[in-house]
mmCIF file of C-alpha atoms in Angstrom:
data_model
loop_
_atom_site.group_PDB
_atom_site.id
_atom_site.type_symbol
_atom_site.label_atom_id
_atom_site.label_comp_id
_atom_site.label_asym_id
_atom_site.label_seq_id
_atom_site.Cartn_x
_atom_site.Cartn_y
_atom_site.Cartn_z
ATOM 1 C CA UNK A 1 -7.362 -14.965 8.924
ATOM 2 C CA UNK A 2 -7.375 -11.922 11.180
ATOM 3 C CA UNK A 3 -8.509 -8.608 9.649
ATOM 4 C CA UNK A 4 -7.882 -5.587 11.870
ATOM 5 C CA UNK A 5 -9.193 -2.035 11.584
ATOM 6 C CA UNK A 6 -6.571 0.673 12.107
ATOM 7 C CA UNK A 7 -6.617 4.140 13.662
ATOM 8 C CA UNK A 8 -7.481 5.551 10.208
ATOM 9 C CA UNK A 9 -10.943 4.498 9.059
ATOM 10 C CA UNK A 10 -10.883 2.316 5.961
ATOM 11 C CA UNK A 11 -7.314 1.047 6.277
ATOM 12 C CA UNK A 12 -7.107 -2.597 7.331
ATOM 13 C CA UNK A 13 -4.299 -5.004 8.162
ATOM 14 C CA UNK A 14 -4.814 -8.629 7.172
ATOM 15 C CA UNK A 15 -2.881 -11.431 8.851
ATOM 16 C CA UNK A 16 -3.519 -14.807 7.263
ATOM 17 C CA UNK A 17 -3.419 -18.026 9.222
ATOM 18 C CA UNK A 18 -0.247 -19.903 8.272
ATOM 19 C CA UNK A 19 -0.163 -23.707 8.164
ATOM 20 C CA UNK A 20 3.511 -24.751 8.363
ATOM 21 C CA UNK A 21 4.825 -28.302 8.038
ATOM 22 C CA UNK A 22 8.025 -30.104 7.060
ATOM 23 C CA UNK A 23 7.541 -29.123 3.413
ATOM 24 C CA UNK A 24 7.119 -25.396 4.069
ATOM 25 C CA UNK A 25 3.803 -23.640 4.594
ATOM 26 C CA UNK A 26 0.361 -23.016 3.143
ATOM 27 C CA UNK A 27 -1.987 -20.080 3.596
ATOM 28 C CA UNK A 28 -5.076 -18.604 2.023
ATOM 29 C CA UNK A 29 -3.945 -15.293 0.527
ATOM 30 C CA UNK A 30 -7.394 -14.145 -0.542
ATOM 31 C CA UNK A 31 -10.952 -15.154 0.311
ATOM 32 C CA UNK A 32 -13.647 -12.891 -1.126
ATOM 33 C CA UNK A 33 -16.278 -13.915 1.428
ATOM 34 C CA UNK A 34 -14.027 -13.246 4.448
ATOM 35 C CA UNK A 35 -12.874 -9.920 3.031
ATOM 36 C CA UNK A 36 -16.450 -8.785 2.362
ATOM 37 C CA UNK A 37 -17.480 -9.800 5.895
ATOM 38 C CA UNK A 38 -14.642 -7.579 7.193
ATOM 39 C CA UNK A 39 -15.806 -4.576 5.149
ATOM 40 C CA UNK A 40 -13.527 -4.952 2.130
ATOM 41 C CA UNK A 41 -16.257 -4.989 -0.503
ATOM 42 C CA UNK A 42 -14.017 -4.861 -3.552
ATOM 43 C CA UNK A 43 -13.899 -6.328 -7.016
ATOM 44 C CA UNK A 44 -10.325 -6.678 -8.183
ATOM 45 C CA UNK A 45 -9.608 -6.175 -11.887
ATOM 46 C CA UNK A 46 -5.823 -6.413 -12.086
ATOM 47 C CA UNK A 47 -2.758 -7.706 -10.227
ATOM 48 C CA UNK A 48 0.549 -5.790 -10.316
ATOM 49 C CA UNK A 49 4.029 -6.762 -9.152
ATOM 50 C CA UNK A 50 7.354 -4.989 -8.718
ATOM 51 C CA UNK A 51 10.887 -6.190 -8.033
ATOM 52 C CA UNK A 52 13.154 -3.697 -6.270
ATOM 53 C CA UNK A 53 16.584 -3.201 -4.754
ATOM 54 C CA UNK A 54 16.960 -2.108 -1.137
ATOM 55 C CA UNK A 55 16.257 1.594 -0.695
ATOM 56 C CA UNK A 56 13.783 1.885 -3.563
ATOM 57 C CA UNK A 57 10.983 4.293 -2.718
ATOM 58 C CA UNK A 58 7.837 4.152 -4.829
ATOM 59 C CA UNK A 59 5.148 6.719 -4.121
ATOM 60 C CA UNK A 60 3.156 8.490 -2.981
ATOM 61 C CA UNK A 61 0.662 7.599 -5.726
ATOM 62 C CA UNK A 62 -3.051 7.296 -6.347
ATOM 63 C CA UNK A 63 -5.762 7.636 -8.959
ATOM 64 C CA UNK A 64 -8.672 10.095 -9.053
ATOM 65 C CA UNK A 65 -12.212 9.230 -10.109
ATOM 66 C CA UNK A 66 -13.425 7.761 -12.351
ATOM 67 C CA UNK A 67 -10.359 5.510 -12.068
ATOM 68 C CA UNK A 68 -9.848 5.639 -8.275
ATOM 69 C CA UNK A 69 -8.272 2.419 -7.011
ATOM 70 C CA UNK A 70 -8.408 0.371 -3.878
ATOM 71 C CA UNK A 71 -5.236 -1.673 -3.364
ATOM 72 C CA UNK A 72 -4.669 -4.932 -1.508
ATOM 73 C CA UNK A 73 -0.886 -5.035 -1.072
ATOM 74 C CA UNK A 74 1.584 -7.643 0.177
ATOM 75 C CA UNK A 75 5.209 -8.728 -0.119
ATOM 76 C CA UNK A 76 6.176 -12.125 -1.506
ATOM 77 C CA UNK A 77 9.910 -11.789 -0.852
ATOM 78 C CA UNK A 78 11.896 -9.226 1.134
ATOM 79 C CA UNK A 79 10.529 -6.396 3.306
ATOM 80 C CA UNK A 80 8.919 -2.994 2.858
ATOM 81 C CA UNK A 81 7.625 -0.185 4.981
ATOM 82 C CA UNK A 82 4.246 0.494 3.411
ATOM 83 C CA UNK A 83 2.578 3.915 3.770
ATOM 84 C CA UNK A 84 -0.979 5.155 3.182
ATOM 85 C CA UNK A 85 -1.917 8.851 3.438
ATOM 86 C CA UNK A 86 -5.549 9.896 3.957
ATOM 87 C CA UNK A 87 -6.513 12.472 1.299
ATOM 88 C CA UNK A 88 -10.276 12.422 1.955
ATOM 89 C CA UNK A 89 -11.016 16.126 2.586
ATOM 90 C CA UNK A 90 -13.945 15.489 4.975
ATOM 91 C CA UNK A 91 -12.150 12.793 6.951
ATOM 92 C CA UNK A 92 -11.149 13.514 10.570
ATOM 93 C CA UNK A 93 -7.766 11.941 9.694
ATOM 94 C CA UNK A 94 -7.185 14.004 6.505
ATOM 95 C CA UNK A 95 -3.431 14.401 6.000
ATOM 96 C CA UNK A 96 -2.537 11.638 8.457
ATOM 97 C CA UNK A 97 -0.639 8.518 7.470
ATOM 98 C CA UNK A 98 -0.225 4.952 8.627
ATOM 99 C CA UNK A 99 2.771 2.687 8.156
ATOM 100 C CA UNK A 100 2.873 -1.112 8.160
ATOM 101 C CA UNK A 101 5.856 -3.408 7.709
ATOM 102 C CA UNK A 102 5.067 -6.082 5.162
ATOM 103 C CA UNK A 103 7.398 -8.968 4.449
ATOM 104 C CA UNK A 104 7.685 -12.360 2.860
ATOM 105 C CA UNK A 105 8.047 -13.705 6.384
ATOM 106 C CA UNK A 106 5.125 -12.024 8.187
ATOM 107 C CA UNK A 107 2.702 -12.536 5.237
ATOM 108 C CA UNK A 108 0.693 -9.456 6.278
ATOM 109 C CA UNK A 109 -1.475 -7.654 3.764
ATOM 110 C CA UNK A 110 -2.632 -4.049 3.806
ATOM 111 C CA UNK A 111 -5.950 -2.825 2.392
ATOM 112 C CA UNK A 112 -5.760 0.738 1.071
ATOM 113 C CA UNK A 113 -9.158 1.907 -0.234
ATOM 114 C CA UNK A 114 -9.772 4.770 -2.680
ATOM 115 C CA UNK A 115 -9.183 8.159 -1.046
ATOM 116 C CA UNK A 116 -5.606 7.426 -0.012
ATOM 117 C CA UNK A 117 -2.179 7.932 -1.523
ATOM 118 C CA UNK A 118 0.081 4.912 -1.282
ATOM 119 C CA UNK A 119 3.817 4.287 -1.295
ATOM 120 C CA UNK A 120 6.521 2.048 0.083
ATOM 121 C CA UNK A 121 10.254 1.797 0.641
ATOM 122 C CA UNK A 122 12.102 -1.484 0.300
ATOM 123 C CA UNK A 123 14.099 -2.543 3.343
ATOM 124 C CA UNK A 124 15.878 -5.483 1.647
ATOM 125 C CA UNK A 125 17.345 -6.267 -1.751
ATOM 126 C CA UNK A 126 15.353 -8.395 -4.177
ATOM 127 C CA UNK A 127 11.991 -7.399 -2.712
ATOM 128 C CA UNK A 128 8.937 -8.610 -4.610
ATOM 129 C CA UNK A 129 5.874 -6.458 -3.929
ATOM 130 C CA UNK A 130 2.473 -7.418 -5.320
ATOM 131 C CA UNK A 131 -0.976 -5.900 -5.198
ATOM 132 C CA UNK A 132 -4.512 -6.286 -6.451
ATOM 133 C CA UNK A 133 -6.350 -3.165 -7.658
ATOM 134 C CA UNK A 134 -10.042 -2.368 -8.021
ATOM 135 C CA UNK A 135 -9.731 -0.248 -11.162
ATOM 136 C CA UNK A 136 -7.517 0.021 -14.199
ATOM 137 C CA UNK A 137 -4.637 2.490 -14.423
ATOM 138 C CA UNK A 138 -5.408 5.701 -16.303
ATOM 139 C CA UNK A 139 -2.572 8.169 -16.867
ATOM 140 C CA UNK A 140 -4.904 11.203 -16.906
ATOM 141 C CA UNK A 141 -6.298 10.193 -13.471
ATOM 142 C CA UNK A 142 -2.892 9.764 -11.825
ATOM 143 C CA UNK A 143 -2.289 11.827 -8.661
ATOM 144 C CA UNK A 144 0.566 11.966 -6.188
ATOM 145 C CA UNK A 145 2.468 13.795 -3.513
ATOM 146 C CA UNK A 146 6.189 14.065 -2.861
ATOM 147 C CA UNK A 147 7.494 11.382 -0.498
ATOM 148 C CA UNK A 148 9.418 13.792 1.788
ATOM 149 C CA UNK A 149 6.723 16.412 2.278
ATOM 150 C CA UNK A 150 7.551 18.476 5.398
ATOM 151 C CA UNK A 151 3.897 18.805 6.445
ATOM 152 C CA UNK A 152 3.283 15.050 6.415
ATOM 153 C CA UNK A 153 6.739 14.386 7.899
ATOM 154 C CA UNK A 154 6.530 10.653 7.191
ATOM 155 C CA UNK A 155 8.886 8.570 9.305
ATOM 156 C CA UNK A 156 10.235 6.121 6.735
ATOM 157 C CA UNK A 157 12.022 4.293 9.591
ATOM 158 C CA UNK A 158 15.173 3.708 7.556
ATOM 159 C CA UNK A 159 18.191 5.530 6.116
ATOM 160 C CA UNK A 160 16.826 7.797 3.389
ATOM 161 C CA UNK A 161 20.176 9.270 2.348
ATOM 162 C CA UNK A 162 20.611 6.754 -0.504
ATOM 163 C CA UNK A 163 17.157 6.388 -2.006
ATOM 164 C CA UNK A 164 16.379 5.019 -5.438
ATOM 165 C CA UNK A 165 13.581 7.211 -6.850
ATOM 166 C CA UNK A 166 11.959 7.623 -10.229
ATOM 167 C CA UNK A 167 12.279 11.104 -11.755
ATOM 168 C CA UNK A 168 8.460 11.374 -11.579
ATOM 169 C CA UNK A 169 8.459 10.795 -7.806
ATOM 170 C CA UNK A 170 11.020 13.550 -7.234
ATOM 171 C CA UNK A 171 8.786 16.301 -8.670
ATOM 172 C CA UNK A 172 5.358 15.501 -7.213
ATOM 173 C CA UNK A 173 3.552 18.341 -5.392
ATOM 174 C CA UNK A 174 3.738 18.986 -1.655
ATOM 175 C CA UNK A 175 0.794 18.512 0.702
ATOM 176 C CA UNK A 176 0.216 22.286 0.654
ATOM 177 C CA UNK A 177 0.053 22.358 -3.163
ATOM 178 C CA UNK A 178 -1.866 19.094 -3.559
ATOM 179 C CA UNK A 179 -5.551 19.415 -4.526
ATOM 180 C CA UNK A 180 -7.358 16.319 -3.320
ATOM 181 C CA UNK A 181 -10.094 15.004 -5.612
ATOM 182 C CA UNK A 182 -11.693 13.082 -2.709
#
C-alpha cells in the first residue's frame, strides 16, 4: 500500500495494492501496523456508511473536543469528490482545502485527522461511502461550515445547480462567522 502526504500537513492519501485475477480482485483495506508507520496513529471506534444519489452533498462537518474525530474515508461503489478543510487556527494552511476523487474503481482512501471539516459530493448514482472514525458522535460537539462559502471558494468540480442537501447543511455558518475550536 502507498500512503502519501499531501500539501496540507496531516491529510494523507492511501492507495492500496490491488491483486486482480479471473475471479475479481483482493486488497488489504486496512492494516494498523502500516498505517501507524505512516503516521496515522489512530484507534477506530466506529464505522459509518451512506448510500446516496448523484449530486448529494454532505458537509462540511466535524466534531469539537472532547469528541473530535479523525476519519478514514473510502468509496465502495460509485464516485465522490471528497473535501477536507483545515480549521486548525495555528496551521500555516488554516482555511485551505484539499480535494480527492474517491471511487469504487480507484480504491483510494483519504485520512482526515481531527482539526479538519469534511464533506463530499457524489458524482454517480448509488454511491456507497464508508468511513472509520476515532471517536463517537456527540450532537453537542458537532461543528460545520456552509459548503458554498465564498471565502473558501471550494471547486466542487461538478454541476452544483441541482444539489441534494440536508436542511442542516444549508444553514451552517460561513468561514467568516465560524469559530474554530482547534
